[in-house]
XYZ file of N, CA and C in Angstrom:
861
model
N 120.212 10.392 36.813
C 119.910 11.693 37.792
C 121.107 12.151 38.036
N 122.299 11.204 38.959
C 123.684 11.859 39.646
C 123.898 12.430 38.358
N 123.901 11.738 36.756
C 124.595 12.677 36.215
C 124.064 14.155 35.846
N 123.011 14.171 36.176
C 122.746 15.564 35.582
C 122.877 16.429 37.068
N 122.872 15.441 38.176
C 123.215 16.519 39.341
C 124.243 16.692 38.956
N 125.331 16.606 38.681
C 126.747 16.723 38.616
C 127.027 17.817 37.445
N 126.129 17.529 36.539
C 126.234 18.680 34.969
C 125.985 20.014 36.082
N 124.899 20.075 36.784
C 124.098 20.605 37.095
C 124.770 21.578 38.221
N 125.406 20.927 39.419
C 126.755 21.530 40.010
C 127.668 22.043 39.742
N 128.379 21.641 38.248
C 129.263 22.166 37.996
C 129.080 23.561 36.505
N 127.752 23.289 36.366
C 127.762 24.607 35.581
C 127.526 25.750 36.700
N 126.724 25.288 37.896
C 126.152 26.510 38.655
C 127.359 27.462 39.442
N 128.777 26.243 39.563
C 129.404 26.449 40.224
C 130.294 27.435 39.282
N 130.260 27.024 37.557
C 131.760 27.739 37.036
C 130.814 28.602 36.330
N 129.482 29.240 36.280
C 128.808 30.251 35.353
C 128.627 31.222 36.570
N 128.017 30.548 38.466
C 128.317 31.822 38.601
C 129.408 32.369 39.239
N 130.917 31.785 39.604
C 131.226 32.307 39.864
C 132.292 33.460 38.158
N 131.772 33.086 37.335
C 132.239 34.341 35.693
C 131.636 35.280 35.777
N 130.365 34.541 36.441
C 129.589 35.666 36.564
C 129.686 36.976 37.657
N 130.062 36.230 38.728
C 130.619 37.376 39.205
C 130.762 38.478 38.987
N 132.668 37.694 38.096
C 134.018 38.138 38.121
C 133.678 39.499 36.865
N 132.939 38.983 36.000
C 132.279 39.953 35.111
C 131.150 41.691 35.973
N 130.503 41.132 36.943
C 129.848 42.448 37.376
C 131.166 42.750 38.169
N 131.731 42.081 39.094
C 132.907 42.960 39.620
C 133.336 43.853 39.020
N 133.823 43.215 38.337
C 135.457 43.798 37.499
C 134.557 45.470 37.509
N 134.177 45.420 36.635
C 133.854 47.074 36.184
C 134.000 47.869 37.614
N 132.987 46.982 38.805
C 132.148 48.172 39.476
C 133.941 48.304 40.126
N 134.246 47.725 40.352
C 135.768 47.585 41.240
C 136.781 48.787 40.176
N 137.143 48.802 39.124
C 136.890 49.657 37.891
C 136.603 51.570 38.462
N 135.253 51.296 37.973
C 134.546 52.622 38.255
C 134.937 52.939 39.430
N 135.476 52.200 40.471
C 135.751 52.902 41.976
C 136.895 53.000 41.541
N 137.980 53.058 41.048
C 139.105 54.261 41.248
C 140.133 53.258 41.113
N 140.128 51.238 40.812
C 140.872 50.675 40.759
C 141.303 50.602 39.251
N 142.690 50.360 38.924
C 143.245 50.034 37.478
C 141.864 48.893 36.641
N 142.777 48.589 35.405
C 141.831 47.550 35.108
C 142.757 45.930 35.514
N 143.464 46.139 35.912
C 144.085 44.462 36.106
C 144.124 44.202 37.339
N 143.980 45.529 38.586
C 143.935 45.644 40.060
C 142.322 45.111 40.019
N 141.355 45.606 39.420
C 139.856 45.312 39.617
C 139.713 43.853 39.077
N 140.163 43.491 38.073
C 139.853 42.357 37.554
C 140.237 41.069 38.894
N 142.007 41.382 39.602
C 142.387 40.378 40.660
C 141.411 40.742 41.763
N 140.979 41.289 41.962
C 139.978 42.219 43.431
C 138.772 41.075 43.010
N 138.118 41.385 41.612
C 136.969 40.464 41.336
C 137.051 39.025 41.719
N 138.208 38.434 41.156
C 138.410 36.714 41.079
C 138.663 36.086 42.985
N 139.345 37.248 43.267
C 139.600 37.111 44.486
C 138.150 36.987 45.567
N 137.601 37.827 44.674
C 135.937 38.223 45.949
C 135.215 36.769 45.409
N 135.372 35.926 44.344
C 134.965 35.632 43.387
C 134.469 33.989 44.633
N 135.774 33.797 45.335
C 135.328 32.243 46.052
C 135.490 32.621 47.579
N 134.383 31.597 47.834
C 133.985 31.494 48.510
C 134.888 31.053 50.070
N 134.473 31.001 51.369
C 134.569 30.115 51.695
C 134.636 28.289 52.755
N 135.495 27.326 51.868
C 135.334 26.372 52.125
C 134.600 26.035 53.719
N 135.700 26.202 54.343
C 136.079 26.048 55.909
C 134.939 26.525 56.717
N 134.320 27.636 56.335
C 132.894 28.617 57.076
C 132.430 27.722 56.396
N 131.580 27.668 55.604
C 130.695 26.280 54.560
C 130.268 25.174 54.959
N 131.432 24.021 55.741
C 131.764 22.637 55.871
C 131.014 22.724 57.045
N 132.138 23.774 58.591
C 131.514 24.227 60.028
C 129.567 23.911 59.602
N 128.948 25.286 59.174
C 128.138 26.086 58.953
C 127.200 24.668 58.774
N 127.428 24.084 58.200
C 126.763 22.789 57.054
C 126.681 21.621 58.562
N 127.970 21.341 59.209
C 127.872 20.061 60.139
C 127.378 20.251 61.495
N 127.631 21.745 61.128
C 126.890 21.882 62.329
C 125.457 21.835 63.081
N 124.555 22.336 61.703
C 123.391 22.909 61.554
C 122.371 20.961 60.876
N 123.933 19.933 60.469
C 122.974 18.595 59.682
C 122.788 18.927 58.712
N 122.815 19.922 57.491
C 122.937 20.467 56.394
C 123.737 19.831 55.891
N 124.132 19.053 55.890
C 125.459 18.180 54.876
C 125.015 17.817 54.119
N 123.878 17.061 53.552
C 123.322 15.706 52.769
C 121.873 16.036 52.391
N 121.713 17.181 52.760
C 120.546 18.175 52.244
C 121.259 18.227 50.529
N 120.093 18.740 49.830
C 119.599 18.875 48.520
C 120.645 20.102 48.367
N 120.799 21.687 49.425
C 120.935 23.218 49.209
C 123.005 22.046 49.801
N 122.688 20.944 50.813
C 123.874 21.103 51.498
C 124.834 20.459 50.356
N 124.863 19.751 49.115
C 124.851 18.936 48.411
C 125.657 20.294 46.849
N 124.728 20.802 47.423
C 124.832 21.897 45.864
C 125.970 23.183 46.560
N 125.994 23.283 47.720
C 127.302 24.157 47.758
C 128.085 23.368 48.144
N 128.513 22.619 48.440
C 129.902 21.824 48.231
C 130.213 21.854 47.025
N 129.448 21.075 45.834
C 129.627 21.121 45.160
C 129.408 22.516 44.330
N 129.490 23.384 44.810
C 129.754 25.136 43.734
C 131.072 25.020 44.330
N 131.177 24.893 45.555
C 132.698 25.045 46.464
C 133.843 24.503 46.021
N 133.646 23.450 45.281
C 134.507 22.410 45.147
C 134.778 23.488 43.295
N 133.817 23.347 43.054
C 134.170 23.751 41.689
C 134.881 25.025 41.388
N 134.581 26.147 42.139
C 135.862 27.573 42.929
C 137.152 27.198 43.193
N 137.276 25.861 44.282
C 138.525 25.935 44.119
C 139.446 25.494 43.125
N 138.332 24.405 41.981
C 139.466 25.127 41.177
C 139.665 25.639 40.023
N 139.032 26.168 39.896
C 138.705 27.678 39.741
C 140.167 28.985 40.169
N 140.139 28.380 41.371
C 140.997 29.211 41.664
C 142.059 28.806 41.625
N 142.673 27.674 41.101
C 144.139 27.115 40.940
C 144.178 28.274 39.617
N 143.324 27.892 38.455
C 142.811 29.010 36.908
C 143.503 30.823 37.896
N 143.079 31.189 38.713
C 142.873 32.197 39.388
C 144.695 32.522 38.951
N 145.649 31.629 40.286
C 146.411 32.132 40.784
C 147.470 32.361 39.034
N 147.212 31.702 38.549
C 147.806 30.791 37.289
C 147.695 32.478 36.229
N 147.248 32.914 36.123
C 146.780 34.340 35.998
C 147.309 35.725 36.796
N 147.846 35.267 38.079
C 147.967 36.495 38.326
C 149.977 36.847 37.738
N 150.562 36.058 37.464
C 151.930 36.941 36.790
C 152.017 37.486 35.787
N 150.482 37.095 34.993
C 150.145 37.629 33.594
C 149.687 39.436 33.783
N 148.758 38.688 35.119
C 148.243 40.555 35.284
C 148.924 41.528 35.788
N 150.294 40.808 36.067
C 151.311 41.440 36.587
C 151.799 42.523 35.687
N 151.851 41.566 34.962
C 152.659 41.964 33.425
C 151.869 43.376 33.139
N 150.497 43.090 33.031
C 149.203 44.463 32.468
C 149.714 45.106 33.166
N 149.666 44.807 35.135
C 149.620 46.331 35.134
C 150.797 47.223 34.817
N 151.971 46.444 34.837
C 153.466 46.700 34.657
C 153.891 47.141 33.817
N 153.861 47.272 32.475
C 154.251 47.244 31.460
C 153.382 48.189 30.257
N 154.071 48.500 29.586
C 153.320 49.897 28.111
C 152.925 48.939 26.975
N 152.032 49.493 26.126
C 151.642 49.053 25.307
C 151.601 48.715 24.659
N 153.541 48.068 24.088
C 154.210 47.960 23.462
C 155.227 47.215 23.794
N 156.187 46.022 23.411
C 157.026 45.039 24.430
C 158.061 46.413 23.192
N 159.666 46.588 23.785
C 160.262 46.869 22.575
C 162.224 46.495 22.913
N 162.261 45.664 22.266
C 163.424 45.236 22.316
C 164.874 45.813 23.002
N 165.670 45.333 23.936
C 166.321 46.755 24.595
C 167.583 46.703 24.009
N 168.250 45.445 22.860
C 169.275 45.574 22.244
C 169.045 46.152 20.934
N 167.903 46.387 20.775
C 167.739 47.057 18.721
C 166.822 48.579 18.848
N 166.129 48.645 19.979
C 165.247 49.344 20.538
C 163.995 49.344 19.307
N 163.371 47.708 18.623
C 161.947 47.797 17.842
C 161.943 47.787 18.449
N 159.872 48.381 18.292
C 158.995 47.406 19.208
C 159.046 46.096 18.090
N 158.363 44.728 19.424
C 158.850 43.074 19.031
C 157.146 42.879 18.791
N 156.632 43.284 19.885
C 154.674 42.507 19.760
C 153.798 43.918 20.927
N 152.535 43.691 20.557
C 151.798 44.250 21.097
C 151.691 43.679 22.514
N 150.889 44.396 23.560
C 150.628 44.151 24.848
C 150.682 42.707 25.086
N 149.443 43.097 24.452
C 148.535 41.655 24.465
C 149.251 40.156 24.541
N 150.307 39.821 23.345
C 150.955 38.972 22.790
C 151.877 38.330 23.700
N 151.940 39.423 23.970
C 152.968 39.342 25.585
C 152.480 38.680 27.159
N 151.196 39.535 26.908
C 149.702 38.197 28.385
C 150.026 36.874 28.056
N 149.909 37.155 26.807
C 149.261 35.920 26.544
C 150.220 34.338 26.167
N 151.314 34.804 25.730
C 152.819 34.375 25.824
C 152.715 34.282 27.325
N 152.382 34.837 28.214
C 152.777 34.568 29.859
C 152.599 33.163 30.581
N 150.773 34.410 30.121
C 149.628 33.155 30.135
C 149.874 31.172 29.958
N 150.062 31.742 28.292
C 150.856 30.230 28.031
C 151.757 29.077 29.136
N 153.030 30.189 28.908
C 153.876 28.813 29.232
C 153.359 29.276 31.161
N 152.219 30.163 32.088
C 152.312 29.224 33.110
C 151.716 28.289 33.446
N 150.057 28.464 31.913
C 149.865 26.914 32.382
C 150.102 25.659 31.811
N 151.384 25.960 31.083
C 152.131 24.897 30.591
C 152.859 24.381 31.765
N 152.962 25.556 32.209
C 154.274 24.996 33.680
C 153.480 23.985 35.080
N 152.067 24.553 34.462
C 151.309 24.008 35.982
C 150.809 22.886 34.921
N 150.298 22.507 33.688
C 150.324 21.231 33.046
C 151.559 19.506 33.417
N 152.185 20.581 33.528
C 153.204 19.556 33.235
C 153.421 18.966 35.261
N 152.912 19.920 36.135
C 152.972 19.393 37.830
C 151.968 18.197 37.483
N 150.706 19.373 36.999
C 149.104 17.975 36.730
C 149.728 16.574 36.266
N 150.187 16.534 34.865
C 150.631 15.083 34.718
C 151.277 14.695 35.541
N 152.509 15.330 36.455
C 153.822 14.283 37.093
C 152.276 14.128 38.522
N 151.589 14.850 38.553
C 150.739 14.406 39.851
C 149.474 12.372 39.508
N 149.603 13.129 38.163
C 148.236 11.911 37.722
C 149.379 11.023 37.087
N 149.969 10.710 36.649
C 150.905 9.680 36.277
C 151.566 8.603 36.703
N 152.629 9.908 37.458
C 153.882 9.030 38.540
C 153.438 9.276 40.104
N 152.843 10.115 40.257
C 152.970 10.399 41.945
C 151.575 8.721 42.538
N 150.641 8.247 41.888
C 150.700 6.777 42.410
C 151.383 6.345 43.163
N 152.065 6.249 42.022
C 153.016 4.898 41.952
C 154.398 4.824 42.918
N 154.800 6.746 42.703
C 155.992 7.157 43.961
C 155.168 6.403 44.923
N 154.098 6.731 45.840
C 153.411 6.668 46.317
C 153.606 4.955 47.126
N 153.236 4.259 46.138
C 152.722 2.450 46.503
C 153.742 2.301 46.665
N 155.288 2.950 45.780
C 156.967 2.284 45.899
C 157.016 2.605 47.729
N 156.620 3.408 48.223
C 157.356 3.984 49.197
C 156.461 3.108 50.312
N 155.227 2.823 50.346
C 154.726 1.974 51.139
C 154.960 0.697 51.306
N 155.275 -0.001 50.058
C 155.540 -1.582 50.162
C 156.640 -0.862 50.760
N 157.887 -0.614 50.545
C 158.594 -0.118 51.464
C 158.757 -0.278 52.646
N 157.563 -0.173 53.022
C 157.646 0.629 54.449
C 157.332 -0.772 55.430
N 156.610 -1.521 54.181
C 155.771 -2.377 55.127
C 156.896 -3.297 55.058
N 157.216 -3.815 54.281
C 158.814 -5.364 54.304
C 160.253 -4.568 54.807
N 159.823 -3.335 55.249
C 160.952 -3.213 56.547
C 160.861 -2.830 57.387
N 159.704 -2.693 57.810
C 159.083 -1.646 58.999
C 159.565 -2.451 60.081
N 159.568 -1.986 60.461
C 159.857 -2.528 62.370
C 159.226 -2.470 63.471
N 157.808 -0.943 63.266
C 157.122 -0.519 63.561
C 156.361 -0.737 62.890
N 154.916 -0.742 64.095
C 153.562 -1.271 62.391
C 152.879 0.150 61.667
N 153.589 1.630 62.879
C 153.170 2.301 61.543
C 154.199 2.953 60.949
N 155.548 1.864 60.215
C 156.109 2.730 59.779
C 155.883 3.487 57.873
N 154.196 2.222 57.791
C 154.311 2.626 56.268
C 153.827 3.804 55.686
N 152.430 3.893 57.069
C 151.863 5.169 56.805
C 152.724 6.477 56.918
N 153.192 6.112 57.853
C 154.212 7.271 58.394
C 155.717 7.677 56.784
N 155.628 6.673 56.417
C 156.441 6.975 55.099
C 155.156 7.449 54.104
N 154.839 7.202 53.793
C 153.948 8.208 53.095
C 153.434 9.027 53.803
N 152.843 9.354 55.040
C 152.952 10.765 55.302
C 154.390 12.106 54.854
N 155.697 11.588 55.486
C 156.385 11.815 55.126
C 156.887 12.196 53.237
N 156.797 11.116 52.698
C 156.910 11.405 51.385
C 156.029 11.971 51.015
N 155.083 12.035 51.008
C 154.056 13.690 51.066
C 154.090 14.634 50.946
N 154.235 14.582 52.130
C 155.323 16.061 53.147
C 156.444 16.534 51.925
N 157.190 15.715 52.086
C 158.323 16.185 51.294
C 157.471 16.717 49.435
N 157.271 15.883 48.393
C 156.803 16.256 47.206
C 156.411 17.358 47.766
N 154.866 17.394 48.677
C 154.424 19.052 48.524
C 155.209 20.129 49.041
N 156.398 20.185 49.431
C 156.697 20.901 49.234
C 158.028 20.684 48.242
N 158.541 19.798 46.996
C 159.454 19.867 45.666
C 158.526 21.052 45.373
N 156.908 20.861 45.093
C 156.390 21.250 44.525
C 156.188 22.213 44.786
N 155.993 22.715 45.755
C 155.789 24.465 45.917
C 156.563 25.039 45.657
N 157.732 24.187 45.677
C 159.220 24.997 45.246
C 159.485 25.120 43.750
N 159.257 23.959 43.263
C 158.739 23.585 41.699
C 157.771 25.245 41.084
N 156.454 25.223 41.772
C 156.054 26.176 40.944
C 156.553 27.348 41.246
N 157.163 28.164 42.316
C 157.792 28.890 42.762
C 159.050 29.721 41.426
N 159.436 28.258 41.108
C 160.876 28.836 40.183
C 160.246 28.668 38.604
N 158.459 28.600 38.355
C 158.269 28.615 36.863
C 157.470 29.773 37.352
N 157.650 30.663 38.182
C 156.841 32.544 38.635
C 156.007 32.358 39.655
N 155.190 31.412 40.054
C 154.105 31.640 40.952
C 154.532 31.447 42.340
N 154.039 31.943 43.565
C 153.606 31.469 44.445
C 153.685 30.239 45.736
N 155.029 30.225 46.457
C 154.661 28.800 47.147
C 153.210 28.225 47.713
N 152.480 29.262 47.492
C 150.977 28.469 48.066
C 150.744 27.919 46.821
N 150.873 28.303 45.829
C 149.694 27.577 44.904
C 150.245 26.004 44.415
N 151.492 26.372 44.241
C 152.858 25.285 44.693
C 152.605 24.131 45.536
N 151.458 24.748 46.939
C 151.707 23.881 48.081
C 149.656 23.693 47.668
N 149.567 24.194 47.036
C 147.646 24.007 46.878
C 147.340 22.784 45.794
N 148.338 23.203 44.336
C 148.235 21.683 43.282
C 148.811 20.307 44.321
N 149.830 20.659 45.037
C 150.336 19.115 45.629
C 149.262 18.714 46.666
N 148.109 19.992 47.399
C 146.836 18.279 47.515
C 145.683 18.329 46.768
N 145.863 18.620 45.762
C 145.256 17.704 44.762
C 145.164 17.088 44.216
N 146.727 16.898 44.140
C 147.117 15.734 43.578
C 147.305 14.287 44.208
N 148.095 14.439 45.580
C 147.542 13.951 46.462
C 146.453 13.784 47.282
N 145.175 14.412 46.589
C 143.623 13.976 46.409
C 143.150 12.978 46.356
N 144.334 12.751 44.904
C 143.178 11.660 43.912
C 144.298 10.243 43.373
N 145.172 10.582 44.406
C 144.994 8.867 44.370
C 144.831 7.905 45.758
N 145.698 7.354 45.897
C 144.670 6.121 46.654
C 144.607 5.711 48.012
N 145.965 6.692 48.343
C 146.667 6.690 49.716
C 145.395 8.232 50.468
N 144.888 9.227 49.940
C 143.587 10.414 50.073
C 142.995 9.910 51.350
N 142.524 8.575 51.903
C 141.862 8.558 53.250
C 142.694 8.790 54.094
N 143.992 7.866 54.093
C 145.303 7.440 54.916
C 145.524 9.607 55.389
N 145.587 10.036 54.657
C 147.003 10.587 54.724
C 145.983 12.060 54.911
N 144.321 11.688 55.002
C 143.333 12.859 55.391
C 143.373 13.055 57.484
N 143.021 11.418 57.327
C 143.660 11.012 58.072
C 144.635 12.067 59.605
N 145.455 11.063 58.620
C 147.044 11.805 59.469
C 147.157 13.240 59.446
N 146.517 13.514 58.420
C 146.366 15.539 58.427
C 145.506 16.843 59.625
N 144.274 15.829 59.361
C 143.643 17.154 59.666
C 143.970 17.551 61.302
N 144.160 16.873 62.684
C 145.272 17.718 63.167
C 145.303 18.681 63.124
N 146.618 18.686 62.042
C 147.815 19.362 61.853
C 146.660 20.985 61.226
N 145.897 19.686 60.135
C 145.231 21.090 58.997
C 144.365 22.125 60.460
N 143.729 21.704 61.105
C 142.844 22.224 62.087
C 143.885 23.367 62.726
N 144.637 22.951 63.653
C 145.969 24.362 64.271
C 146.123 25.012 63.446
N 147.245 24.958 61.579
C 147.224 25.446 61.098
C 146.085 26.942 60.222
N 145.011 26.161 60.428
C 143.584 26.705 60.052
C 143.509 27.976 61.084
N 143.608 27.342 62.010
C 143.343 28.383 63.586
C 144.975 29.202 62.918
N 145.729 28.862 62.716
C 147.131 29.764 62.931
C 146.955 31.025 61.820
N 146.582 30.120 60.461
C 146.009 31.043 59.602
C 145.202 32.210 59.675
N 144.135 32.224 60.245
C 142.903 33.033 60.908
C 143.996 34.090 61.576
N 144.419 33.516 62.988
C 145.464 34.805 64.071
C 146.090 34.983 63.386
N 146.839 34.825 62.305
C 147.581 35.646 61.717
C 147.343 36.529 60.680
N 146.049 36.576 60.289
C 145.384 37.585 58.807
C 145.333 38.187 60.456
N 144.712 38.174 61.253
C 143.787 38.845 62.210
C 144.868 39.999 62.441
N 145.937 39.246 63.298
C 146.938 39.958 63.307
C 147.430 41.444 62.993
N 146.843 41.112 61.336
C 147.712 42.189 60.214
C 146.892 43.181 60.396
N 145.498 42.859 60.870
C 144.635 44.191 60.753
C 144.849 45.530 61.721
N 144.727 46.327 60.947
C 144.683 47.308 61.744
C 144.025 48.283 61.761
N 143.315 48.983 62.975
C 141.638 49.195 63.189
C 142.082 50.411 62.445
N 142.489 51.795 62.724
C 143.056 52.649 62.276
C 142.197 52.435 60.767
N 142.815 52.229 60.161
C 142.879 52.395 58.755
C 141.622 51.203 58.622
N 140.533 50.298 59.325
C 139.877 49.772 58.958
C 138.345 51.216 59.825
N 138.411 51.934 60.627
C 137.999 53.327 60.589
C 138.177 53.924 59.773
N 139.107 54.611 59.219
C 139.501 55.615 58.345
C 138.690 55.004 56.920
N 138.581 53.904 56.466
C 137.917 53.747 55.280
C 136.960 52.978 56.021
N 135.850 52.928 57.069
C 135.012 52.489 56.905
C 133.611 52.638 56.291
N 134.285 53.162 55.176
C 132.255 53.554 54.924
C 132.761 52.794 53.441
N 133.521 52.923 53.058
C 134.077 52.085 51.832
C 134.038 50.563 51.689
N 134.739 50.121 53.426
C 135.086 48.671 53.648
C 133.316 48.456 53.469
N 132.824 49.196 54.441
C 130.739 48.303 54.628
C 130.522 48.465 53.044
N 129.905 49.247 52.542
C 130.148 48.824 51.701
C 130.505 48.270 50.397
N 131.940 47.788 50.452
C 132.978 46.394 50.324
C 131.854 45.535 49.918
N 131.703 45.479 51.267
C 130.876 43.729 52.165
C 129.448 43.857 51.339
N 128.918 44.950 51.631
C 127.339 45.022 51.146
C 127.225 44.224 49.588
N 128.240 44.838 48.653
C 128.172 45.106 46.990
C 128.618 43.627 47.300
N 129.429 42.996 47.704
C 130.319 42.071 47.652
C 129.116 40.327 47.736
N 128.704 41.098 49.150
C 127.620 39.676 49.826
C 126.356 40.032 48.415
N 125.398 41.351 48.323
C 124.648 41.186 47.487
C 125.323 40.571 46.060
N 125.652 40.852 45.788
C 126.000 40.527 44.323
C 126.362 38.484 44.166
N 127.185 38.224 44.956
C 127.154 36.851 45.091
C 125.476 36.210 45.302
N 124.962 37.052 46.215
C 123.877 36.057 46.154
C 122.881 35.835 45.746
N 123.215 37.233 44.923
C 122.350 37.008 43.679
C 122.289 35.988 42.365
N 123.856 36.115 42.404
C 124.471 35.480 41.114
C 124.860 34.029 41.568
N 124.503 33.637 42.390
C 124.588 32.406 42.976
C 122.985 31.398 42.975
N 122.613 32.199 43.723
C 121.134 32.212 43.701
C 119.609 31.958 42.475
N 120.644 33.034 41.671
C 119.915 32.491 40.214
C 120.671 31.926 39.587
N 121.813 31.447 38.744
C 122.327 30.921 38.212
C 121.651 29.073 38.469
N 121.461 28.813 40.233
C 120.832 27.874 40.900
C 119.494 27.782 40.653
N 119.034 28.805 40.196
C 117.278 28.618 40.142
C 117.181 28.229 38.166
N 118.557 28.962 37.400
C 118.358 28.987 36.206
C 118.347 26.980 35.929
N 119.090 26.133 36.656
C 119.730 25.222 36.081
C 118.435 23.689 36.522
N 117.619 24.643 36.948
C 116.442 24.250 37.946
C 115.799 23.892 39.699
N 116.636 24.613 40.429
C 117.291 24.180 41.464
C 115.898 25.145 42.714
N 114.935 24.398 43.495
C 114.134 25.245 43.690
C 114.633 26.823 43.955
N 113.418 27.779 44.250
C 113.541 29.127 44.736
C 114.189 28.789 45.883
N 113.078 28.209 46.769
C 114.312 28.503 48.392
C 115.366 27.255 48.640
N 115.650 26.548 47.816
C 117.134 25.882 47.494
C 118.170 27.171 46.830
N 117.654 27.295 45.882
C 119.029 28.541 45.280
C 119.466 29.078 46.552
N 118.271 30.239 46.728
C 118.091 31.423 48.021
C 119.189 30.897 48.900
N 119.117 29.884 49.675
C 119.935 29.320 50.723
C 121.031 28.950 50.451
N 120.835 28.452 48.785
C 122.414 27.808 48.603
C 123.573 29.771 48.322
N 122.640 30.484 47.565
C 123.598 31.923 47.610
C 123.447 32.356 49.282
N 122.823 32.396 50.109
C 123.246 33.002 51.327
C 124.409 32.453 51.774
N 124.647 31.473 51.962
C 126.147 29.902 52.270
C 126.983 30.549 51.565
N 127.000 30.591 50.180
C 128.746 30.803 49.578
C 128.777 32.578 49.180
N 127.544 33.516 50.070
C 128.047 34.829 49.810
C 129.154 35.274 50.682
N 129.748 34.869 51.326
C 131.131 35.944 51.653
C 132.172 35.097 50.730
N 133.643 36.203 51.011
C 134.427 35.005 50.509
C 135.406 35.163 51.696
N 136.427 33.894 51.241
C 137.100 32.990 52.129
C 138.759 33.265 52.503
N 139.072 31.995 53.021
C 140.479 31.829 52.851
C 141.269 32.081 52.411
N 140.541 31.567 51.292
C 141.219 31.980 49.623
C 141.332 33.147 48.748
N 140.873 33.893 49.062
C 140.358 35.546 48.228
C 141.468 35.703 49.618
N 141.964 35.376 50.944
C 142.767 36.864 51.549
C 144.198 35.543 50.919
N 144.416 34.797 50.580
C 145.962 34.321 49.722
C 145.996 34.942 48.520
């Protein structure tokens, strides 16, 4: 039963996210955006807010209910898919900025169609991220173990080992951010990938306990910084478009997520509540 539940949550998360993107992409395209820009916006809006979801579920004491577990599973799947979305951005940038044929500057001869260049860029991007993830899977646990052992052997204070693990984890996160920037991605993607890698190590519970206060502080700073960039004048000038966009995004997400959950066996009330909880766009959309 647990295995079936995991498969169901994975299926709902993947299919609902892809379904929303496939529906929102042509709507944004028809609305006047270029095809790559419309696809980027559709992908951004497909990710719901995990922070808002968890806070709402905790306050309502619904985290361990059926719809609470389903919502959390869908959010985790969305976070994983968001890595692939961020990886695709350089290729989408090439799509938006290049012509149909790549031309060699030296010979003036056409080299390959545009779609081939996009596939090559995507392959390079995925290859770079795969190398980083392989490092996290095979080397990162061993590195943190060596750091923890070194701290426990030479510690003067009782918390030296845990502090060394925290410092090493922060350094590895910054190194990952710099590495992803070097292969053409944003440092934000690198930081997110580093978080995924650290969450797979045996030290994840220790790191969560140490970073929780910092996380809450930085979350508040993030939303405050985003809010300070909002122009009331721009919102007023485009209020109709913004209101229509909110209505379309929430209607599509609630419908697609709810219907997908229902098709995979969830009762209608559970499916509807899951769709409503996941009907927003979140902090990852802003990133």
